[in-house]
CSV table of C-alpha atoms in Angstrom, one decimal:
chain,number,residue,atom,x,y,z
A,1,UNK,CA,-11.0,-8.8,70.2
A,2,UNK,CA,-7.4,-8.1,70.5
A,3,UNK,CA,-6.5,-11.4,69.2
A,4,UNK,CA,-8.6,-11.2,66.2
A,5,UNK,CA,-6.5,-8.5,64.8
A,6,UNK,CA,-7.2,-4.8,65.2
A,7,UNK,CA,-9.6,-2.2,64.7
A,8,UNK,CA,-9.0,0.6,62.0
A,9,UNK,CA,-11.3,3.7,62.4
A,10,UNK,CA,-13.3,5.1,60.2
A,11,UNK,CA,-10.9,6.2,57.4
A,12,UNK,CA,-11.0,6.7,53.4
A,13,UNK,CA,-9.3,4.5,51.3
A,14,UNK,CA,-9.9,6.7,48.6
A,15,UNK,CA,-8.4,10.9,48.8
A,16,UNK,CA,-9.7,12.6,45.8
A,17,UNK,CA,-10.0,9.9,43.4
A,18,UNK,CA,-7.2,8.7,44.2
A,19,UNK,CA,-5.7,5.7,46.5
A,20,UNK,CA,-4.6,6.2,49.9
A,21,UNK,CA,-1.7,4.1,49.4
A,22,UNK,CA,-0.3,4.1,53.4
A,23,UNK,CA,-3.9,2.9,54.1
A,24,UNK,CA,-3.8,0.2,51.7
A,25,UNK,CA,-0.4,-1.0,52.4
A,26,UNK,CA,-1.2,-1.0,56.4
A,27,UNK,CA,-4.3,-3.4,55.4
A,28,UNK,CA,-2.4,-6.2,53.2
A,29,UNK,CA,0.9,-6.1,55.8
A,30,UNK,CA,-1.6,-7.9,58.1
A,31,UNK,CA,-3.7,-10.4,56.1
A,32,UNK,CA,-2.4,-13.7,55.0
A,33,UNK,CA,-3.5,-13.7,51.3
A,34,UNK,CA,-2.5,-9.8,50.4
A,35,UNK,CA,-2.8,-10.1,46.6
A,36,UNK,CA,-6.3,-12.0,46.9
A,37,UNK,CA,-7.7,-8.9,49.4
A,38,UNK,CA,-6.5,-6.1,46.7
A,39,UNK,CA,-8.1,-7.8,44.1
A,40,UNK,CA,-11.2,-7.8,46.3
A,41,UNK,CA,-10.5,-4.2,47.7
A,42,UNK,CA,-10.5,-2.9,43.8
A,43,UNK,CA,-13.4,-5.1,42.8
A,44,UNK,CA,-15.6,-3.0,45.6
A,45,UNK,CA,-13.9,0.2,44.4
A,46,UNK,CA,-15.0,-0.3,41.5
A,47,UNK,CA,-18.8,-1.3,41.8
A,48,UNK,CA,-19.0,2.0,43.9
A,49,UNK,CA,-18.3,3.8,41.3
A,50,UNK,CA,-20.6,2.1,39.1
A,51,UNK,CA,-23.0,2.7,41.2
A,52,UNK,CA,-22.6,6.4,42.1
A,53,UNK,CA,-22.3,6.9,38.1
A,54,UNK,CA,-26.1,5.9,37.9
A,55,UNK,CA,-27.0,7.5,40.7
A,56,UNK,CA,-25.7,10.8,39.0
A,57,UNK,CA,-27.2,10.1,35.7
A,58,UNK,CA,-30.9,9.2,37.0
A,59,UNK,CA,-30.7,12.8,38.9
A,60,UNK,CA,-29.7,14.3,35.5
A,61,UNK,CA,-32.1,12.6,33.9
A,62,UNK,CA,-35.0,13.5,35.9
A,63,UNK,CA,-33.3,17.3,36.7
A,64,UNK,CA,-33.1,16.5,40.5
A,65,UNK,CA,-30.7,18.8,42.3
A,66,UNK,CA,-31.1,16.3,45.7
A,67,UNK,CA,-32.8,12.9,45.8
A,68,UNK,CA,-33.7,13.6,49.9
A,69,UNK,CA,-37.3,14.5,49.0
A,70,UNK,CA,-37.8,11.4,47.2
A,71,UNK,CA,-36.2,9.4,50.0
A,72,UNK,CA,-38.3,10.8,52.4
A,73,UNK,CA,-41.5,10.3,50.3
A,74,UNK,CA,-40.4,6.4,50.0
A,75,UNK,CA,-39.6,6.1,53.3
A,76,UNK,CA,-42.8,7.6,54.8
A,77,UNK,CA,-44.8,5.2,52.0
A,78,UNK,CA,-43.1,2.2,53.7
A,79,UNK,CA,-43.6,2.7,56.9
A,80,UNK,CA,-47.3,3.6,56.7
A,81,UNK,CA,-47.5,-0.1,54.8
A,82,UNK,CA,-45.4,-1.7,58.1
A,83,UNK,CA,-47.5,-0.3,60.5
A,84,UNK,CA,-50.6,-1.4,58.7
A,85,UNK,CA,-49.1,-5.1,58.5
A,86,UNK,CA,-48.4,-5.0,62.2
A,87,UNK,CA,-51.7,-3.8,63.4
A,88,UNK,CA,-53.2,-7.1,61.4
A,89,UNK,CA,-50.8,-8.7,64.4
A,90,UNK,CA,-53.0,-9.6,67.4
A,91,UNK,CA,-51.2,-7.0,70.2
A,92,UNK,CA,-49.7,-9.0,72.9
A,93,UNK,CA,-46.3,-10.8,74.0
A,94,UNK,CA,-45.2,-13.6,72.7
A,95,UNK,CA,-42.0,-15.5,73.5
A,96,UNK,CA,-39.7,-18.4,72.6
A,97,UNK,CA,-36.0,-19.7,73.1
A,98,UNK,CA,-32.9,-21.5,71.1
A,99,UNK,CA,-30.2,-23.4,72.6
A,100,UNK,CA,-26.7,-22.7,70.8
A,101,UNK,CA,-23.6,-25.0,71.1
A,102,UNK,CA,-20.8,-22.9,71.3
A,103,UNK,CA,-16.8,-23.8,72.3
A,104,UNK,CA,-17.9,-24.9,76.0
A,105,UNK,CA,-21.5,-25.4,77.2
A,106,UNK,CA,-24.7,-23.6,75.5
A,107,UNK,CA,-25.5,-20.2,74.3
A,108,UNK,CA,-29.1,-19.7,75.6
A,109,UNK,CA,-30.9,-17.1,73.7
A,110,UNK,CA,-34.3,-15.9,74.6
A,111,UNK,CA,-36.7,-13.2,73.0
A,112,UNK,CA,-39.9,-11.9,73.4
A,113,UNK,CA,-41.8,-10.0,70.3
A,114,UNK,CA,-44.2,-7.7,72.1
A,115,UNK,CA,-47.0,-6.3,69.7
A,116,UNK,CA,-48.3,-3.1,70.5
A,117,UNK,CA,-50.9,-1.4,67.9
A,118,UNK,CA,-48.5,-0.2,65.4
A,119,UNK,CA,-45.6,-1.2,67.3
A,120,UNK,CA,-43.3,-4.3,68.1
A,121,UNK,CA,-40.6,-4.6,70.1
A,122,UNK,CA,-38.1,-7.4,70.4
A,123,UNK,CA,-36.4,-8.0,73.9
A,124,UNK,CA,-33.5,-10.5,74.3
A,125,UNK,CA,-33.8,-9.8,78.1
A,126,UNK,CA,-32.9,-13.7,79.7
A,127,UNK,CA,-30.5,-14.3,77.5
A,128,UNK,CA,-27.0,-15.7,78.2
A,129,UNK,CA,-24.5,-13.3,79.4
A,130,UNK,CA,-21.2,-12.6,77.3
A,131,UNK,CA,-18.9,-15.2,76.0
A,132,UNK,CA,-15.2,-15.5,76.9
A,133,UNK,CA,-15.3,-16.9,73.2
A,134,UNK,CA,-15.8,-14.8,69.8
A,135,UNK,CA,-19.6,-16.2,69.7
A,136,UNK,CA,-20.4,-12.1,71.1
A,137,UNK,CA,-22.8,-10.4,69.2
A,138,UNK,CA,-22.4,-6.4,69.4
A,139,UNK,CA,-25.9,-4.8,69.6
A,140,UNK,CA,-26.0,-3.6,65.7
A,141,UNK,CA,-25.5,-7.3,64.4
A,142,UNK,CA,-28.7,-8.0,66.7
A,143,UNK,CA,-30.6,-5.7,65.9
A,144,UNK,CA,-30.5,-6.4,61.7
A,145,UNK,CA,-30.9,-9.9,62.1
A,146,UNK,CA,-33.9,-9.5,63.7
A,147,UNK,CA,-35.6,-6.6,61.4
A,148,UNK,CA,-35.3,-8.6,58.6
A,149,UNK,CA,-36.6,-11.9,59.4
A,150,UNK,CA,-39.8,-9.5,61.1
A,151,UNK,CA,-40.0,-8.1,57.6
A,152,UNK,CA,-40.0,-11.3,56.2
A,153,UNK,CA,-43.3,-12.1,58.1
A,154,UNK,CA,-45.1,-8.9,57.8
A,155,UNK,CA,-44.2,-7.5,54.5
A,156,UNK,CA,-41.5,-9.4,52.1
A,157,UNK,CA,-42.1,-7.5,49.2
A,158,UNK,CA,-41.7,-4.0,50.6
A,159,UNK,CA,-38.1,-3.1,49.3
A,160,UNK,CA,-35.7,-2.1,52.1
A,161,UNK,CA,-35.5,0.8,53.5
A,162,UNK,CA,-35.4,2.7,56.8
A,163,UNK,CA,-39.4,3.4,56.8
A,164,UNK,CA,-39.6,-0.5,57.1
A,165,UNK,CA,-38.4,-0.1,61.1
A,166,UNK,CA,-39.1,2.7,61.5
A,167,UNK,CA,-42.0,0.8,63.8
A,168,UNK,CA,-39.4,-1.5,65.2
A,169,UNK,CA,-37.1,-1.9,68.4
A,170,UNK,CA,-34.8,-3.7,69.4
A,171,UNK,CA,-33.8,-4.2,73.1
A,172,UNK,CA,-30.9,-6.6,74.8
A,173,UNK,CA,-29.5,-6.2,78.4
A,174,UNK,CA,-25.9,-4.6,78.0
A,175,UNK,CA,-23.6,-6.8,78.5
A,176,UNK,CA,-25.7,-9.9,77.1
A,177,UNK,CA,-24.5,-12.3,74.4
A,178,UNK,CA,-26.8,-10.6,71.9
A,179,UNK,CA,-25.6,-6.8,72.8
A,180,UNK,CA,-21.9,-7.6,73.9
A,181,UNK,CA,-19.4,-4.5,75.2
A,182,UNK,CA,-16.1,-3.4,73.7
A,183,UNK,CA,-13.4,-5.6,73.8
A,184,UNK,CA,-15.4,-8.8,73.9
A,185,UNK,CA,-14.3,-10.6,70.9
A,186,UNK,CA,-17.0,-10.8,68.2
A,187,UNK,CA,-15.5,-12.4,65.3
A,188,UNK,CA,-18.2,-15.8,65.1
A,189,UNK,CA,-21.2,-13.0,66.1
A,190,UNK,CA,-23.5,-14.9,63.6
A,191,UNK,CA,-23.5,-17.7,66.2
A,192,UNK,CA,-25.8,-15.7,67.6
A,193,UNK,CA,-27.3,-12.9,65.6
A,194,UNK,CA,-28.6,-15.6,62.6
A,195,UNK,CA,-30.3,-17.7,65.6
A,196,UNK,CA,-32.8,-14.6,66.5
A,197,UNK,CA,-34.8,-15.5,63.3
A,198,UNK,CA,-35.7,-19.1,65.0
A,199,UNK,CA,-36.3,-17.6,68.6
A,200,UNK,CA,-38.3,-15.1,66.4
A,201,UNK,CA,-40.4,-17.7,64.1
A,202,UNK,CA,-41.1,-19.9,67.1
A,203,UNK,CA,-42.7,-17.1,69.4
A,204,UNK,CA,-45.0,-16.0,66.4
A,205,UNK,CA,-46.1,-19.4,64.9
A,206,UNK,CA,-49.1,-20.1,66.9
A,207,UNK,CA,-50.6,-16.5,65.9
A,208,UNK,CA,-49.3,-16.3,62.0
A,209,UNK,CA,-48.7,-20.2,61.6
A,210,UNK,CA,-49.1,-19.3,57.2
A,211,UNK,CA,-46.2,-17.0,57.3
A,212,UNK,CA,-43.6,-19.3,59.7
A,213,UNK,CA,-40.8,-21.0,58.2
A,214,UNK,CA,-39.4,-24.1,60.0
A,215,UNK,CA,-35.6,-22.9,61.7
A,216,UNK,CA,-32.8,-22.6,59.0
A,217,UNK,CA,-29.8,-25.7,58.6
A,218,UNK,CA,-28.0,-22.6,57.4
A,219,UNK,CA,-28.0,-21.0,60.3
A,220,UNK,CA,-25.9,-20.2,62.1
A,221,UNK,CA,-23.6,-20.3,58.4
A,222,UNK,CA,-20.7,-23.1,59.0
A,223,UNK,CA,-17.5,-21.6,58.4
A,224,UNK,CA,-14.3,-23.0,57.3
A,225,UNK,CA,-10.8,-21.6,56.4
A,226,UNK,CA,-8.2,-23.7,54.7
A,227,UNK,CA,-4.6,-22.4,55.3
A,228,UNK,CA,-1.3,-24.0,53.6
A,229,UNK,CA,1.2,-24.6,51.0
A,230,UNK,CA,1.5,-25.7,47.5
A,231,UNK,CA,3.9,-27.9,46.5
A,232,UNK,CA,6.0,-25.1,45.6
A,233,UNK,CA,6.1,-23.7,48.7
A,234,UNK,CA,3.6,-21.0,47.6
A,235,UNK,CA,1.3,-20.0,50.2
A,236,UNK,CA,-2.6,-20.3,50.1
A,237,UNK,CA,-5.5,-19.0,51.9
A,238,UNK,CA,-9.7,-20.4,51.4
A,239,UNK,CA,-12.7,-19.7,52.9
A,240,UNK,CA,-15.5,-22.0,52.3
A,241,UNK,CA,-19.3,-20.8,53.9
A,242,UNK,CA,-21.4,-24.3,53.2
A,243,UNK,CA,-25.1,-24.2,53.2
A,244,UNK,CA,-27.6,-26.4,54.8
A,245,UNK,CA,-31.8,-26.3,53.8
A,246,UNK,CA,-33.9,-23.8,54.9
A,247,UNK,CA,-36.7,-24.3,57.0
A,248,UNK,CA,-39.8,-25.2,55.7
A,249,UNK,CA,-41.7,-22.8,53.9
A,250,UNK,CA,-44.6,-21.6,54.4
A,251,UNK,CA,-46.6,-23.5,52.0
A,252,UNK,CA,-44.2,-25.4,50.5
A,253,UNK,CA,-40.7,-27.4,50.9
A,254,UNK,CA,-37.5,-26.1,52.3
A,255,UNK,CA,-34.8,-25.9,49.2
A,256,UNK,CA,-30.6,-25.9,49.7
A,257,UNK,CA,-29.5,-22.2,50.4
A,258,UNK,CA,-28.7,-19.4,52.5
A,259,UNK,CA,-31.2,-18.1,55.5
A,260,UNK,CA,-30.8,-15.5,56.9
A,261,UNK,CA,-27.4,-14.8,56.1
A,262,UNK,CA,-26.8,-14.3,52.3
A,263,UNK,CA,-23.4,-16.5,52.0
A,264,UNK,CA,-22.4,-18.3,49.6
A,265,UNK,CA,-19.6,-20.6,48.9
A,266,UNK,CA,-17.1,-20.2,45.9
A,267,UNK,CA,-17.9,-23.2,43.1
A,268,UNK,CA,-15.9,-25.9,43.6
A,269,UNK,CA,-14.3,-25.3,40.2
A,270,UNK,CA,-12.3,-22.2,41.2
A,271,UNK,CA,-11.4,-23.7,44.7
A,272,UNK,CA,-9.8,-26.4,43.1
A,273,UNK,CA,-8.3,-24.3,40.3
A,274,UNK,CA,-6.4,-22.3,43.0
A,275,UNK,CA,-5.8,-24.3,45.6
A,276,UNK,CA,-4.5,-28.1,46.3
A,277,UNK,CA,-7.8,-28.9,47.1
A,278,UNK,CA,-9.7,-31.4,45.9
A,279,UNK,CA,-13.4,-32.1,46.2
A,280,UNK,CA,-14.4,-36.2,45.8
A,281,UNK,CA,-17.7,-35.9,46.8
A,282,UNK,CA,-20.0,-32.6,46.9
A,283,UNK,CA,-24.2,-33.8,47.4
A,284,UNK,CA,-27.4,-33.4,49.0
A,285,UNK,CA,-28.7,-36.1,52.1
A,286,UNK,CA,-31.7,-37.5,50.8
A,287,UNK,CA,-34.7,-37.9,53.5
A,288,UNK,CA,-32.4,-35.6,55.9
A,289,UNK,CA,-34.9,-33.0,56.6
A,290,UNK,CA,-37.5,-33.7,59.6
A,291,UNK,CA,-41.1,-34.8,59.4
A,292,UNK,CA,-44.0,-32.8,58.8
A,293,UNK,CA,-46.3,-31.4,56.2
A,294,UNK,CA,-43.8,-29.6,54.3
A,295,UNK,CA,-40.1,-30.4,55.0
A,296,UNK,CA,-37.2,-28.6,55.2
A,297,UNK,CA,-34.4,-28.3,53.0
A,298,UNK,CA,-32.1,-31.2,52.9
A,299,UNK,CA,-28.4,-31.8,54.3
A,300,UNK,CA,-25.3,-31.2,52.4
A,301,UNK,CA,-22.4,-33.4,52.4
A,302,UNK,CA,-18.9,-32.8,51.3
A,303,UNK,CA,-15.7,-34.3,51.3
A,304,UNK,CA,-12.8,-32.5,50.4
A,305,UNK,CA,-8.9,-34.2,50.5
A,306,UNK,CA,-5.5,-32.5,50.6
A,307,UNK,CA,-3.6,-32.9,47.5
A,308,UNK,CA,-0.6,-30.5,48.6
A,309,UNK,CA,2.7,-32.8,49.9
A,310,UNK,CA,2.5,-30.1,52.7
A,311,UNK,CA,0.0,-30.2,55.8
A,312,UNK,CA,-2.6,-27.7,55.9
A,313,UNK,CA,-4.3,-26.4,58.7
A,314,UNK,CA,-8.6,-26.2,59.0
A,315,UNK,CA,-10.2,-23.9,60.8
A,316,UNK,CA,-13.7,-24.3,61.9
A,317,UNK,CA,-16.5,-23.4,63.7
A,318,UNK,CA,-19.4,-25.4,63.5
A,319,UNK,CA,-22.7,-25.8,65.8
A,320,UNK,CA,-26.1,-27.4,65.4
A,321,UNK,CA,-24.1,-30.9,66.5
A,322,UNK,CA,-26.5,-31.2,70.0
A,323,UNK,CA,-28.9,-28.8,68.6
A,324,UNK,CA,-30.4,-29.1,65.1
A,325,UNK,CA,-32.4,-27.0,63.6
A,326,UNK,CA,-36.1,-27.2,65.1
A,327,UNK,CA,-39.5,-27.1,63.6
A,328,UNK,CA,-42.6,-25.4,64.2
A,329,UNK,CA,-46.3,-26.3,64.5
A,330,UNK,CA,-45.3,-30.2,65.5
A,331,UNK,CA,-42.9,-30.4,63.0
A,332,UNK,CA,-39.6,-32.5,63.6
A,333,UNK,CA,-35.9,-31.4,63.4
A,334,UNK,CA,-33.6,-31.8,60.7
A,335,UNK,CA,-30.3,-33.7,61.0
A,336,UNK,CA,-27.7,-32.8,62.8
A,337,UNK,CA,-23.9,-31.5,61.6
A,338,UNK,CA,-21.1,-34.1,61.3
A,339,UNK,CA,-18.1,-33.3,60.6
A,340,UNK,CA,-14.8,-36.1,60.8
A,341,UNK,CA,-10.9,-35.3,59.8
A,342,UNK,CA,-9.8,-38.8,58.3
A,343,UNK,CA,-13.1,-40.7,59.0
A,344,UNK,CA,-12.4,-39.7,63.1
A,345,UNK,CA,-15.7,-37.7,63.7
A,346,UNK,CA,-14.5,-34.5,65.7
A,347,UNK,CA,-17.1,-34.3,69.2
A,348,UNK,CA,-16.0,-30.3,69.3
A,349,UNK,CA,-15.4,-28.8,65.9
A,350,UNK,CA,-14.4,-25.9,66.7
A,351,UNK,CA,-11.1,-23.9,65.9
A,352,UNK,CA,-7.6,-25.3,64.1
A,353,UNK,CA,-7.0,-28.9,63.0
A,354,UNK,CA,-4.6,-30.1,61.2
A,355,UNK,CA,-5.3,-32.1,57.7
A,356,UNK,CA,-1.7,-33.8,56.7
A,357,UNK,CA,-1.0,-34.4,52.9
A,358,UNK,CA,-3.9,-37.0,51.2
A,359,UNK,CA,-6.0,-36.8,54.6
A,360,UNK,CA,-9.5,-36.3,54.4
A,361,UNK,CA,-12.5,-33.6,56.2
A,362,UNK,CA,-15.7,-34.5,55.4
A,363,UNK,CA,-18.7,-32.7,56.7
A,364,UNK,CA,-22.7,-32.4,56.5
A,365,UNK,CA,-24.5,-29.6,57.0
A,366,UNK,CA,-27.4,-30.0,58.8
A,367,UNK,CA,-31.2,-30.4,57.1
A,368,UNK,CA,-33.5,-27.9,58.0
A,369,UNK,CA,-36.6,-28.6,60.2
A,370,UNK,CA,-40.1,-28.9,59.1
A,371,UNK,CA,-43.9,-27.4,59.6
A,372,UNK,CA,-46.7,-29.1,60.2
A,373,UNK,CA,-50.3,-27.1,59.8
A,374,UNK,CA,-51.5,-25.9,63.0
A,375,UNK,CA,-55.5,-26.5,61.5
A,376,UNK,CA,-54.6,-30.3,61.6
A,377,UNK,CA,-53.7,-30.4,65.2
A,378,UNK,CA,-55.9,-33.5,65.6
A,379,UNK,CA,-52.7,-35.5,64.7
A,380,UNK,CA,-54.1,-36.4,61.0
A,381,UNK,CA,-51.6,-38.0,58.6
A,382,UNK,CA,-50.5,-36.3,55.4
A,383,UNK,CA,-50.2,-37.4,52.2
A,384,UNK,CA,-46.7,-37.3,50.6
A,385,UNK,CA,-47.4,-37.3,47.3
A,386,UNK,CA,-50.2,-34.4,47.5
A,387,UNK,CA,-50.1,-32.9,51.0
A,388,UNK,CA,-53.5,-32.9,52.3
A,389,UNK,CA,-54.6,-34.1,55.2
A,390,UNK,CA,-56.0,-37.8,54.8
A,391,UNK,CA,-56.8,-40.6,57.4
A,392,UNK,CA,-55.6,-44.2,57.6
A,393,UNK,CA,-58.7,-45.3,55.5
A,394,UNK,CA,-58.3,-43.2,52.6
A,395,UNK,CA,-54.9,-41.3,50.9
A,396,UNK,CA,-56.2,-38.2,49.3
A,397,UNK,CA,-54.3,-38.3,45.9
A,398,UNK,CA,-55.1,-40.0,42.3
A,399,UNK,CA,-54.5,-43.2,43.3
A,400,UNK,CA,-55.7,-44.3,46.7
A,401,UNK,CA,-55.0,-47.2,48.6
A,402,UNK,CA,-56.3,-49.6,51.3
A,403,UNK,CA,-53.9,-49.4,53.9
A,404,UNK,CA,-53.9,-52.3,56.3
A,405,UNK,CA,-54.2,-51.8,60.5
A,406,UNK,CA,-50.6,-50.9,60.8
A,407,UNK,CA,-50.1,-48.8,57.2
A,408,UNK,CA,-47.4,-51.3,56.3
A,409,UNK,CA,-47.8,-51.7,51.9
A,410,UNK,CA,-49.5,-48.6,51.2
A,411,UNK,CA,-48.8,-47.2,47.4
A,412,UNK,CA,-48.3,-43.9,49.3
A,413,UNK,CA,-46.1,-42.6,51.8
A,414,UNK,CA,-47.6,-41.4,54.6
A,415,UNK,CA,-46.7,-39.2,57.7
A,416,UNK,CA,-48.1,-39.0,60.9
A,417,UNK,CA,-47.5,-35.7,63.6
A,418,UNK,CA,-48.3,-38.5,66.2
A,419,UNK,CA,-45.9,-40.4,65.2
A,420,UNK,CA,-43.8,-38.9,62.7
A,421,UNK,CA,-42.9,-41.8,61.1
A,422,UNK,CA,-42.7,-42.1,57.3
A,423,UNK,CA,-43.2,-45.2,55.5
A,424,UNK,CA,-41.6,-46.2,51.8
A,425,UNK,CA,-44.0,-45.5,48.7
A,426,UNK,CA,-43.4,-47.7,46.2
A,427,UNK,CA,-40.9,-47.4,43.3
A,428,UNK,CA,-43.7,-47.1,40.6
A,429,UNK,CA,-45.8,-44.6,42.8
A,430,UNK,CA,-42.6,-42.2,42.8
A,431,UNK,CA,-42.3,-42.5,39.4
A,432,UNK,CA,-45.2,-41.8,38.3
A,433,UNK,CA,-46.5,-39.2,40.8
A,434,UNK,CA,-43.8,-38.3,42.9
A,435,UNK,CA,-41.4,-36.5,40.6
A,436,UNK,CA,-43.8,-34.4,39.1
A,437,UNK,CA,-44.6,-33.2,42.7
A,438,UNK,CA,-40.8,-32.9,43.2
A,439,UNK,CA,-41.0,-35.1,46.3
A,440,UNK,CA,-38.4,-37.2,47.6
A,441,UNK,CA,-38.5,-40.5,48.4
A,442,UNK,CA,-39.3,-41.8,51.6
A,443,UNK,CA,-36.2,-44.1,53.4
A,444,UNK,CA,-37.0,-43.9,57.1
A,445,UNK,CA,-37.6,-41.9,60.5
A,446,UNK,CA,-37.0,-38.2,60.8
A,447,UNK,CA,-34.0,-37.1,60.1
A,448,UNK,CA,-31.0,-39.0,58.5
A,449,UNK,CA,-27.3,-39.6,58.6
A,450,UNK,CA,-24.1,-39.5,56.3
């Protein structure tokens, strides 16, 4: 932790409206882009304000001298409606495990979701023990990264608030990666923490297979920094947070965007409007997601060069190269990250590189993974164009097709959990059904590459 800078308690930046200047200047004498963290510091001010102004005038409004009462009435509604949604859970313990990359070796984190009437309780007990790296995750971190994907499943319309954990605890041996001790560095905690929702999925899928999503390509979120000059010798500072698919939905296709974390990345406009950086290729993988009855969110690949006559230095910390993101059901994993500085692909990308002036990085994020029903566990082929379950003899869709012994020039793609291979539907088949099912093209196996 001590190398990741220091540790400010809790203190106001703000004395009676106005700025506490000392504490200001003591934050931008140790960042490396102090004008662009003011501008952000003032930004937050200010949308605090905004906010506690309406708070004010909807208790003037409605004559409230304290909103407590109401927050205790909300809160009490909420967790009566959580409770009820977990006692629809079958009591029992279910569990599951993910396998992290992380600097050296893997981050091993197991969980167990035990249901008890009204009750659940989520135990990372097995879990690896603390890192010497910053992949720590301090018990707090744990703890709302798995609430909310629980919430997600039980009641994802309920707005939050504390009633909706109230019913809700969270264990993890002390000392574990997922409840680390003071000074264990902590800085890349989302390593971990945006990982429980996949340990959490997997250990509930067999008993609410409608409500599990496939495991997230966003998660964990792959960071990047960007650190350098401009030709003027003015320095620059840019962090880019680059999303993958999500998993599979539960009754539909995983899209490009943020799960669980809420990151994202500043449009590629701006980035190259204030820094020598220049984008030649920003786009989605086509047929990167795995194979199943309703895929997961496809890759993202971008290439970015340096434009700047100075070197620059990129910082990452990527995962998800050994271990993509997995499916559930019997559905298959997405693909995996790449990432390569000048076309060399990096095995550990992880921490500083240098990028010299016109080099390239170029990087995908990984696809998500897939679902495939649990009710057709008989290993029945699906039809890509309209999803349901069909058999070698028939494709359930407007047009159908006599498919010979080995499938090979169907009109329709098809896929298999037995042997989740896809095959290609032809050009005019897409055309006319595919897009208006918004489904892509089928190229190959499960998966893809760059």
């Amino acid at each position: 932790m001590f190398e990741e800078g220091f540790l400010i308690p809790p203190s106001k930046l703000m004395l009676e409206g106005e700025v506490n200047q000392q504490l200001l200047d003591l934050l931008l004498a140790n960042v490396r882009s102090p004008d662009q963290v003011e501008g952000d510091l003032h930004a937050m001010l200010a949308a605090n304000q905004i906010g506690a102004n309406g708070l004010l005038g909807l208790m003037d409004d409605l004559k409230l001298d304290s909103v407590e009462p109401l927050a205790e009435k909300i809160h009490s509604l909420t967790e009566n409606a959580m409770r009820k949604a977990i006692e629809a859970v079958p009591d029992g313990r279910y569990e599951a495990a993910v396998d992290i990359g992380d600097y050296e070796g893997d981050i091993h984190l197991n969980v167990a979701v035990i249901v008890d009437g009204s009750n659940i309780t989520i135990d990372y007990a097995g879990s690896s023990a603390e890192s010497l790296f910053g992949s720590n995750c301090p018990m707090s971190f744990t703890y709302a990264y798995s609430v909310y994907p629980l919430k997600c499943l039980l009641e994802p319309h309920l707005p939050n608030n504390e009633g909706c954990f109230k019913s809700i605890t969270v264990t993890a041996p002390v000392g574990s990666i997922a409840n680390a001790r003071p000074p264990c560095a902590v800085e890349m905690r989302n390593r971990v923490g945006h990982m429980a929702h996949a340990a959490i999925f997997t250990a509930l899928s067999e008993i609410m297979p409608e409500r599990v999503m496939g495991h997230s390509g966003s998660a964990p979120v792959t960071c990047d920094v960007f650190a350098g000059q401009f030709d003027d010798g003015r320095r620059f500072v840019e962090s880019l947070c680059v999303n993958g698919g999500t998993g599979a939905r539960p009754s539909a296709d995983g899209i490009v965007t943020g799960f669980p974390g809420n990151m994202s990345s500043t449009p590629v406009e701006l980035i190259e409007s204030a820094t020598p950086l220049l984008f030649t290729e920003k786009s989605i993988v086509p047929d990167s997601g795995g194979a199943g009855r309703y895929r997961g969110g496809v890759a993202q690949r971008m290439v970015i060069r340096n434009t700047s006559k100075f070197p620059l230095s990129h910082s990452m910390f990527y995962s998800r190269q050994k271990h993509p993101a997995q499916g559930v059901l019997g559905g298959e994993a997405g693909a995996p990250n790449f990432i390569a500085i000048n076309g060399k692909q990096l095995e550990k990308p992880v921490g500083r590189h240098d990028v010299f002036p016109g080099m390239r990085s170029r990087f995908r994020c990984q696809a998500a993974a897939v679902k495939a029903r649990l009710l057709n566990a008989a290993k029945r082929p699906f039809c890509l164009i309209c999803r349901k379950a069909t058999s070698p003899k028939k494709a359930h869709c407007a047009t159908t097709a006599s498919l010979s012994k080995n499938w090979q020039g169907a009109e329709h793609g098809f896929i298999t959990r037995k042997s989740h291979h896809r095959y290609r539907c032809r050009q005019r088949d897409w055309q006319e059904l595919g897009r208006a099912a918004g489904v892509a093209r089928c190229e190959g196996g499960a998966g893809g590459a760059s």
